Amino acid sequence: MPLGGLGEFGMNCMAIRWGNDIVVIDAGLMFPESELLGVDIVVPDITYLLNNRDKVRGIVLTHGHEDHIGGLPWILSELNVPVFGTEFTLALVENKLEEHQLLDQADLREIRAGSRFNLGPFTINPIQVTHSLVDCVALAIHTPIGVVIHTGDFKVDPTPTDNRLFDLHTFAEYGKERSVLALLQDSTNVERRGYTPSERAVRGRFDEIFARAERRIFVTCFSSSIHRIKIAMEMAWEYSRKVVLVGRSMTESTEIAMDLGYLEVPSGTMIHPSQIRDFSPDQVCVLISGTQGEPMSALSRAAVENHKHARIERGDTVVLSSRIIPGTERPTFG
Ligand SMILES: [Zn+2]
């Protein structure tokens, strides 16, 4: 039962039911088109779940992108069921629930790729996949009549920066089994031919930019793009630049990644935003929120001299290292 995310960008949410038991996969939100003035976010219609609330055993998250976890506060406030996710995904969820004062009553349970767990009549096997952020899983959901494979989002990256490889072997094993009932697979640009380059492929381009930049470098990417953030940080060290985090989402996700060991930062590298002016412009690299040109984001404010610490000046280099989400290109580049 898809509750969102099919034929549209965002708001991924799927319910799988066997008899009197329902497991929900992901709980995403959607960012509205700019025509929907006054609407901040769009969340799935969970009437079906509310009408069957005694049957819902839990929500299992494939990864930490907003279009997979962003709807959780709204869903949990009406239906407080256990939430299962990997370590990194749950760290993002914790921040989000804390913001909505829902963390205390939430029942968060950590899962790991390769460790099966039971939920009602279902046995769920999380399978490591690679994507533009870290700690992502596909789910093999064993039901009493066979297996349903839900891939979550993925890109097959043979050289992820965290060296945690896509578990093709387990997919192949399921492929040999006759009991797989269905493969649920959905990925942006799935209709396009060819391959998506590895996250590491941006390194060469970053290197060119860092070699050429004479003044401050501002790098923006999705705050969840830990692979990109890692590469940008490594470049900064190579070019003897201090790294500064500006903007709440960038700061939060980078700090989580540092806490969980995805980013190892040599001491003395990071500086506080208030110290930007203490260093000459060629010694600073600013990692900043606002890749989609959100009007109140740090990047937009830095661009119009409306940010307390960060200000983009003539000769600075601004690197937008991300795809533009369909529907958001106008505010950014209009
Ligand atoms: Zn994703």
GROMACS .gro file of C-alpha atoms and ligand atoms in nm:
model
  335
    1MET     CA    1   0.000   0.000   0.000
    2PRO     CA    2   0.194   0.305  -0.115
    3LEU     CA    3   0.105   0.607   0.100
    4GLY     CA    4   0.335   0.842  -0.090
    5GLY     CA    5   0.638   0.863  -0.314
    6LEU     CA    6   0.514   0.682  -0.623
    7GLY     CA    7   0.505   0.899  -0.934
    8GLU     CA    8   0.615   1.203  -0.735
    9PHE     CA    9   0.934   1.338  -0.580
   10GLY     CA   10   0.956   1.290  -0.207
   11MET     CA   11   0.717   1.177   0.064
   12ASN     CA   12   0.823   0.812   0.044
   13CYS     CA   13   0.603   0.593   0.258
   14MET     CA   14   0.493   0.235   0.198
   15ALA     CA   15   0.285   0.001   0.413
   16ILE     CA   16   0.321  -0.375   0.382
   17ARG     CA   17   0.044  -0.580   0.540
   18TRP     CA   18   0.001  -0.947   0.618
   19GLY     CA   19  -0.326  -1.030   0.795
   20ASN     CA   20  -0.342  -0.819   1.106
   21ASP     CA   21   0.011  -0.685   1.091
   22ILE     CA   22   0.144  -0.382   0.908
   23VAL     CA   23   0.503  -0.266   0.871
   24VAL     CA   24   0.567   0.082   0.735
   25ILE     CA   25   0.876   0.152   0.524
   26ASP     CA   26   0.999   0.514   0.545
   27ALA     CA   27   0.812   0.828   0.647
   28GLY     CA   28   0.921   1.106   0.415
   29LEU     CA   29   0.809   1.456   0.340
   30MET     CA   30   0.785   1.653   0.019
   31PHE     CA   31   0.893   2.010  -0.036
   32PRO     CA   32   0.606   2.192  -0.204
   33GLU     CA   33   0.624   2.362  -0.541
   34SER     CA   34   0.684   2.732  -0.502
   35GLU     CA   35   0.325   2.791  -0.620
   36LEU     CA   36   0.198   2.646  -0.293
   37LEU     CA   37   0.252   2.971  -0.108
   38GLY     CA   38   0.238   2.938   0.268
   39VAL     CA   39   0.285   2.559   0.259
   40ASP     CA   40   0.617   2.463   0.417
   41ILE     CA   41   0.609   2.089   0.376
   42VAL     CA   42   0.379   1.814   0.253
   43VAL     CA   43   0.346   1.488   0.448
   44PRO     CA   44   0.179   1.159   0.355
   45ASP     CA   45  -0.189   1.099   0.428
   46ILE     CA   46  -0.177   0.832   0.697
   47THR     CA   47  -0.553   0.780   0.734
   48TYR     CA   48  -0.507   0.416   0.634
   49LEU     CA   49  -0.260   0.367   0.919
   50LEU     CA   50  -0.478   0.549   1.170
   51ASN     CA   51  -0.778   0.336   1.071
   52ASN     CA   52  -0.564   0.029   1.137
   53ARG     CA   53  -0.361   0.167   1.425
   54ASP     CA   54  -0.370  -0.152   1.633
   55LYS     CA   55  -0.202  -0.339   1.347
   56VAL     CA   56   0.095  -0.113   1.283
   57ARG     CA   57   0.405  -0.282   1.428
   58GLY     CA   58   0.661  -0.020   1.342
   59ILE     CA   59   0.827   0.209   1.089
   60VAL     CA   60   1.150   0.090   0.929
   61LEU     CA   61   1.374   0.356   0.773
   62THR     CA   62   1.600   0.285   0.478
   63HIS     CA   63   1.812   0.602   0.512
   64GLY     CA   64   1.821   0.953   0.648
   65HIS     CA   65   1.714   1.175   0.358
   66GLU     CA   66   1.429   1.415   0.434
   67ASP     CA   67   1.206   1.251   0.175
   68HIS     CA   68   1.236   0.931   0.382
   69ILE     CA   69   1.239   1.054   0.743
   70GLY     CA   70   1.101   1.409   0.729
   71GLY     CA   71   0.738   1.307   0.788
   72LEU     CA   72   0.818   1.120   1.111
   73PRO     CA   73   0.728   1.396   1.357
   74TRP     CA   74   0.379   1.425   1.206
   75ILE     CA   75   0.324   1.053   1.189
   76LEU     CA   76   0.462   0.976   1.537
   77SER     CA   77   0.254   1.248   1.697
   78GLU     CA   78  -0.056   1.060   1.580
   79LEU     CA   79   0.076   0.706   1.587
   80ASN     CA   80   0.363   0.644   1.825
   81VAL     CA   81   0.508   0.313   1.706
   82PRO     CA   82   0.869   0.184   1.724
   83VAL     CA   83   1.105   0.330   1.464
   84PHE     CA   84   1.387   0.119   1.325
   85GLY     CA   85   1.690   0.266   1.151
   86THR     CA   86   2.067   0.246   1.123
   87GLU     CA   87   2.293   0.438   1.359
   88PHE     CA   88   2.342   0.739   1.130
   89THR     CA   89   1.977   0.752   1.025
   90LEU     CA   90   1.860   0.744   1.386
   91ALA     CA   91   2.104   1.020   1.481
   92LEU     CA   92   1.934   1.244   1.223
   93VAL     CA   93   1.593   1.131   1.347
   94GLU     CA   94   1.686   1.213   1.708
   95ASN     CA   95   1.768   1.572   1.615
   96LYS     CA   96   1.444   1.604   1.427
   97LEU     CA   97   1.229   1.459   1.706
   98GLU     CA   98   1.401   1.670   1.966
   99GLU     CA   99   1.313   1.979   1.765
  100HIS     CA  100   0.947   1.871   1.779
  101GLN     CA  101   0.968   1.769   2.148
  102LEU     CA  102   0.886   1.410   2.056
  103LEU     CA  103   1.218   1.247   2.143
  104ASP     CA  104   1.135   1.149   2.502
  105GLN     CA  105   0.836   0.937   2.410
  106ALA     CA  106   0.987   0.793   2.089
  107ASP     CA  107   1.088   0.427   2.073
  108LEU     CA  108   1.396   0.423   1.847
  109ARG     CA  109   1.565   0.091   1.774
  110GLU     CA  110   1.896   0.059   1.596
  111ILE     CA  111   1.939  -0.189   1.312
  112ARG     CA  112   2.249  -0.297   1.125
  113ALA     CA  113   2.305  -0.422   0.774
  114GLY     CA  114   2.317  -0.801   0.785
  115SER     CA  115   2.142  -0.836   1.123
  116ARG     CA  116   1.790  -0.969   1.082
  117PHE     CA  117   1.515  -0.867   1.320
  118ASN     CA  118   1.153  -0.964   1.374
  119LEU     CA  119   0.849  -0.744   1.360
  120GLY     CA  120   0.518  -0.926   1.402
  121PRO     CA  121   0.513  -1.206   1.144
  122PHE     CA  122   0.786  -1.037   0.939
  123THR     CA  123   1.158  -1.103   0.955
  124ILE     CA  124   1.350  -0.812   0.809
  125ASN     CA  125   1.701  -0.834   0.673
  126PRO     CA  126   1.868  -0.494   0.617
  127ILE     CA  127   2.111  -0.501   0.323
  128GLN     CA  128   2.394  -0.248   0.287
  129VAL     CA  129   2.353  -0.019  -0.014
  130THR     CA  130   2.546   0.288  -0.128
  131HIS     CA  131   2.382   0.624  -0.188
  132SER     CA  132   2.469   0.993  -0.167
  133LEU     CA  133   2.466   0.969   0.211
  134VAL     CA  134   2.597   0.703   0.449
  135ASP     CA  135   2.457   0.406   0.641
  136CYS     CA  136   2.177   0.325   0.393
  137VAL     CA  137   2.001  -0.008   0.368
  138ALA     CA  138   1.765  -0.195   0.143
  139LEU     CA  139   1.521  -0.426   0.320
  140ALA     CA  140   1.444  -0.790   0.249
  141ILE     CA  141   1.110  -0.842   0.421
  142HIS     CA  142   1.037  -1.207   0.484
  143THR     CA  143   0.661  -1.261   0.504
  144PRO     CA  144   0.486  -1.593   0.574
  145ILE     CA  145   0.440  -1.644   0.198
  146GLY     CA  146   0.768  -1.514   0.059
  147VAL     CA  147   1.012  -1.226   0.046
  148VAL     CA  148   0.949  -0.867  -0.062
  149ILE     CA  149   1.263  -0.669  -0.143
  150HIS     CA  150   1.242  -0.293  -0.094
  151THR     CA  151   1.559  -0.129  -0.219
  152GLY     CA  152   1.516   0.217  -0.068
  153ASP     CA  153   1.719   0.472  -0.264
  154PHE     CA  154   2.059   0.372  -0.386
  155LYS     CA  155   2.331   0.438  -0.632
  156VAL     CA  156   2.575   0.161  -0.695
  157ASP     CA  157   2.898   0.333  -0.595
  158PRO     CA  158   3.192   0.093  -0.628
  159THR     CA  159   3.421   0.327  -0.432
  160PRO     CA  160   3.221   0.493  -0.151
  161THR     CA  161   3.430   0.727   0.064
  162ASP     CA  162   3.347   0.529   0.379
  163ASN     CA  163   3.448   0.202   0.207
  164ARG     CA  164   3.121   0.036   0.306
  165LEU     CA  165   3.036  -0.145  -0.012
  166PHE     CA  166   2.703  -0.214  -0.178
  167ASP     CA  167   2.614  -0.571  -0.080
  168LEU     CA  168   2.550  -0.707  -0.429
  169HIS     CA  169   2.621  -1.055  -0.301
  170THR     CA  170   2.313  -1.064  -0.078
  171PHE     CA  171   2.095  -0.932  -0.361
  172ALA     CA  172   2.232  -1.209  -0.581
  173GLU     CA  173   2.148  -1.466  -0.315
  174TYR     CA  174   1.789  -1.344  -0.300
  175GLY     CA  175   1.784  -1.344  -0.677
  176LYS     CA  176   1.851  -1.718  -0.672
  177GLU     CA  177   1.567  -1.787  -0.428
  178ARG     CA  178   1.229  -1.872  -0.566
  179SER     CA  179   1.049  -1.718  -0.270
  180VAL     CA  180   1.102  -1.355  -0.369
  181LEU     CA  181   0.753  -1.226  -0.443
  182ALA     CA  182   0.833  -0.873  -0.549
  183LEU     CA  183   1.111  -0.621  -0.595
  184LEU     CA  184   1.013  -0.266  -0.502
  185GLN     CA  185   1.271  -0.042  -0.662
  186ASP     CA  186   1.256   0.327  -0.728
  187SER     CA  187   1.536   0.569  -0.786
  188THR     CA  188   1.552   0.921  -0.926
  189ASN     CA  189   1.669   0.918  -1.289
  190VAL     CA  190   1.612   0.545  -1.314
  191GLU     CA  191   1.492   0.601  -1.673
  192ARG     CA  192   1.825   0.756  -1.777
  193ARG     CA  193   2.080   0.533  -1.948
  194GLY     CA  194   2.432   0.487  -1.823
  195TYR     CA  195   2.595   0.505  -1.484
  196THR     CA  196   2.617   0.762  -1.210
  197PRO     CA  197   2.982   0.832  -1.127
  198SER     CA  198   3.117   0.747  -0.781
  199GLU     CA  199   3.099   1.016  -0.514
  200ARG     CA  200   3.478   1.019  -0.534
  201ALA     CA  201   3.454   1.151  -0.889
  202VAL     CA  202   3.391   1.503  -0.758
  203ARG     CA  203   3.742   1.506  -0.611
  204GLY     CA  204   3.911   1.600  -0.937
  205ARG     CA  205   3.682   1.895  -0.994
  206PHE     CA  206   3.720   2.008  -0.633
  207ASP     CA  207   4.096   1.988  -0.674
  208GLU     CA  208   4.085   2.220  -0.979
  209ILE     CA  209   3.867   2.468  -0.793
  210PHE     CA  210   4.080   2.468  -0.479
  211ALA     CA  211   4.400   2.505  -0.684
  212ARG     CA  212   4.261   2.810  -0.863
  213ALA     CA  213   4.077   2.990  -0.584
  214GLU     CA  214   4.255   3.297  -0.457
  215ARG     CA  215   4.011   3.395  -0.188
  216ARG     CA  216   3.750   3.226   0.031
  217ILE     CA  217   3.584   2.911  -0.093
  218PHE     CA  218   3.220   2.850  -0.002
  219VAL     CA  219   3.105   2.493  -0.061
  220THR     CA  220   2.742   2.401  -0.040
  221CYS     CA  221   2.591   2.058  -0.085
  222PHE     CA  222   2.305   1.870   0.076
  223SER     CA  223   2.386   1.866   0.444
  224SER     CA  224   2.331   1.491   0.438
  225SER     CA  225   2.593   1.438   0.162
  226ILE     CA  226   2.856   1.310   0.400
  227HIS     CA  227   3.073   1.180   0.113
  228ARG     CA  228   3.089   1.531  -0.038
  229ILE     CA  229   3.153   1.698   0.295
  230LYS     CA  230   3.436   1.455   0.358
  231ILE     CA  231   3.594   1.529   0.020
  232ALA     CA  232   3.558   1.905   0.067
  233MET     CA  233   3.721   1.880   0.410
  234GLU     CA  234   4.009   1.672   0.277
  235MET     CA  235   4.067   1.926   0.001
  236ALA     CA  236   4.069   2.205   0.257
  237TRP     CA  237   4.340   2.028   0.459
  238GLU     CA  238   4.544   1.963   0.146
  239TYR     CA  239   4.528   2.330   0.055
  240SER     CA  240   4.594   2.443   0.415
  241ARG     CA  241   4.257   2.603   0.460
  242LYS     CA  242   4.062   2.613   0.785
  243VAL     CA  243   3.716   2.461   0.769
  244VAL     CA  244   3.417   2.644   0.909
  245LEU     CA  245   3.059   2.517   0.927
  246VAL     CA  246   2.787   2.773   0.869
  247GLY     CA  247   2.413   2.707   0.881
  248ARG     CA  248   2.221   2.481   1.111
  249SER     CA  249   2.163   2.179   0.887
  250MET     CA  250   2.526   2.168   0.768
  251THR     CA  251   2.656   2.202   1.123
  252GLU     CA  252   2.422   1.939   1.266
  253SER     CA  253   2.482   1.667   1.011
  254THR     CA  254   2.859   1.726   0.999
  255GLU     CA  255   2.877   1.704   1.378
  256ILE     CA  256   2.680   1.378   1.374
  257ALA     CA  257   2.914   1.239   1.109
  258MET     CA  258   3.218   1.341   1.316
  259ASP     CA  259   3.069   1.184   1.631
  260LEU     CA  260   3.000   0.856   1.452
  261GLY     CA  261   3.345   0.838   1.294
  262TYR     CA  262   3.255   0.912   0.932
  263LEU     CA  263   3.471   1.224   0.930
  264GLU     CA  264   3.808   1.232   1.097
  265VAL     CA  265   3.912   1.588   1.145
  266PRO     CA  266   4.274   1.675   1.234
  267SER     CA  267   4.283   1.901   1.538
  268GLY     CA  268   4.318   2.269   1.463
  269THR     CA  269   4.136   2.238   1.131
  270MET     CA  270   3.792   2.353   1.236
  271ILE     CA  271   3.725   2.711   1.331
  272HIS     CA  272   3.414   2.881   1.462
  273PRO     CA  273   3.217   3.109   1.225
  274SER     CA  274   3.309   3.408   1.441
  275GLN     CA  275   3.677   3.343   1.354
  276ILE     CA  276   3.636   3.371   0.975
  277ARG     CA  277   3.770   3.726   0.971
  278ASP     CA  278   4.074   3.627   1.181
  279PHE     CA  279   4.216   3.440   0.882
  280SER     CA  280   4.313   3.573   0.544
  281PRO     CA  281   4.059   3.484   0.272
  282ASP     CA  282   4.288   3.229   0.108
  283GLN     CA  283   4.305   3.029   0.432
  284VAL     CA  284   3.934   2.964   0.473
  285CYS     CA  285   3.688   2.711   0.334
  286VAL     CA  286   3.327   2.760   0.441
  287LEU     CA  287   3.088   2.464   0.431
  288ILE     CA  288   2.751   2.629   0.420
  289SER     CA  289   2.382   2.526   0.416
  290GLY     CA  290   2.148   2.631   0.139
  291THR     CA  291   2.222   2.433  -0.173
  292GLN     CA  292   1.869   2.476  -0.306
  293GLY     CA  293   1.865   2.851  -0.262
  294GLU     CA  294   1.616   2.845   0.024
  295PRO     CA  295   1.560   3.217   0.086
  296MET     CA  296   1.642   3.203   0.458
  297SER     CA  297   1.937   2.966   0.425
  298ALA     CA  298   2.286   3.066   0.532
  299LEU     CA  299   2.409   3.074   0.171
  300SER     CA  300   2.132   3.304   0.051
  301ARG     CA  301   2.190   3.531   0.348
  302ALA     CA  302   2.568   3.531   0.302
  303ALA     CA  303   2.510   3.634  -0.059
  304VAL     CA  304   2.313   3.945   0.036
  305GLU     CA  305   2.526   4.049   0.334
  306ASN     CA  306   2.261   3.939   0.579
  307HIS     CA  307   2.457   3.678   0.775
  308LYS     CA  308   2.627   3.749   1.105
  309HIS     CA  309   2.958   3.581   1.022
  310ALA     CA  310   2.965   3.468   0.659
  311ARG     CA  311   2.972   3.715   0.375
  312ILE     CA  312   3.041   3.638   0.011
  313GLU     CA  313   3.270   3.902  -0.134
  314ARG     CA  314   3.404   3.982  -0.480
  315GLY     CA  315   3.655   3.720  -0.592
  316ASP     CA  316   3.528   3.448  -0.356
  317THR     CA  317   3.444   3.111  -0.506
  318VAL     CA  318   3.104   2.950  -0.445
  319VAL     CA  319   3.073   2.580  -0.523
  320LEU     CA  320   2.722   2.435  -0.557
  321SER     CA  321   2.796   2.065  -0.530
  322SER     CA  322   2.458   1.908  -0.574
  323ARG     CA  323   2.188   1.827  -0.814
  324ILE     CA  324   1.909   2.078  -0.811
  325ILE     CA  325   1.591   1.916  -0.680
  326PRO     CA  326   1.317   1.950  -0.943
  327GLY     CA  327   1.096   2.242  -0.848
  328THR     CA  328   1.358   2.439  -0.656
  329GLU     CA  329   1.574   2.572  -0.941
  330ARG     CA  330   1.378   2.894  -0.982
  331PRO     CA  331   1.438   3.045  -0.639
  332THR     CA  332   1.807   2.949  -0.659
  333PHE     CA  333   1.894   3.077  -1.000
  334GLY     CA  334   1.601   3.296  -1.098
  335ZN      ZN  335   1.776   0.922  -0.073
   0.00000   0.00000   0.00000
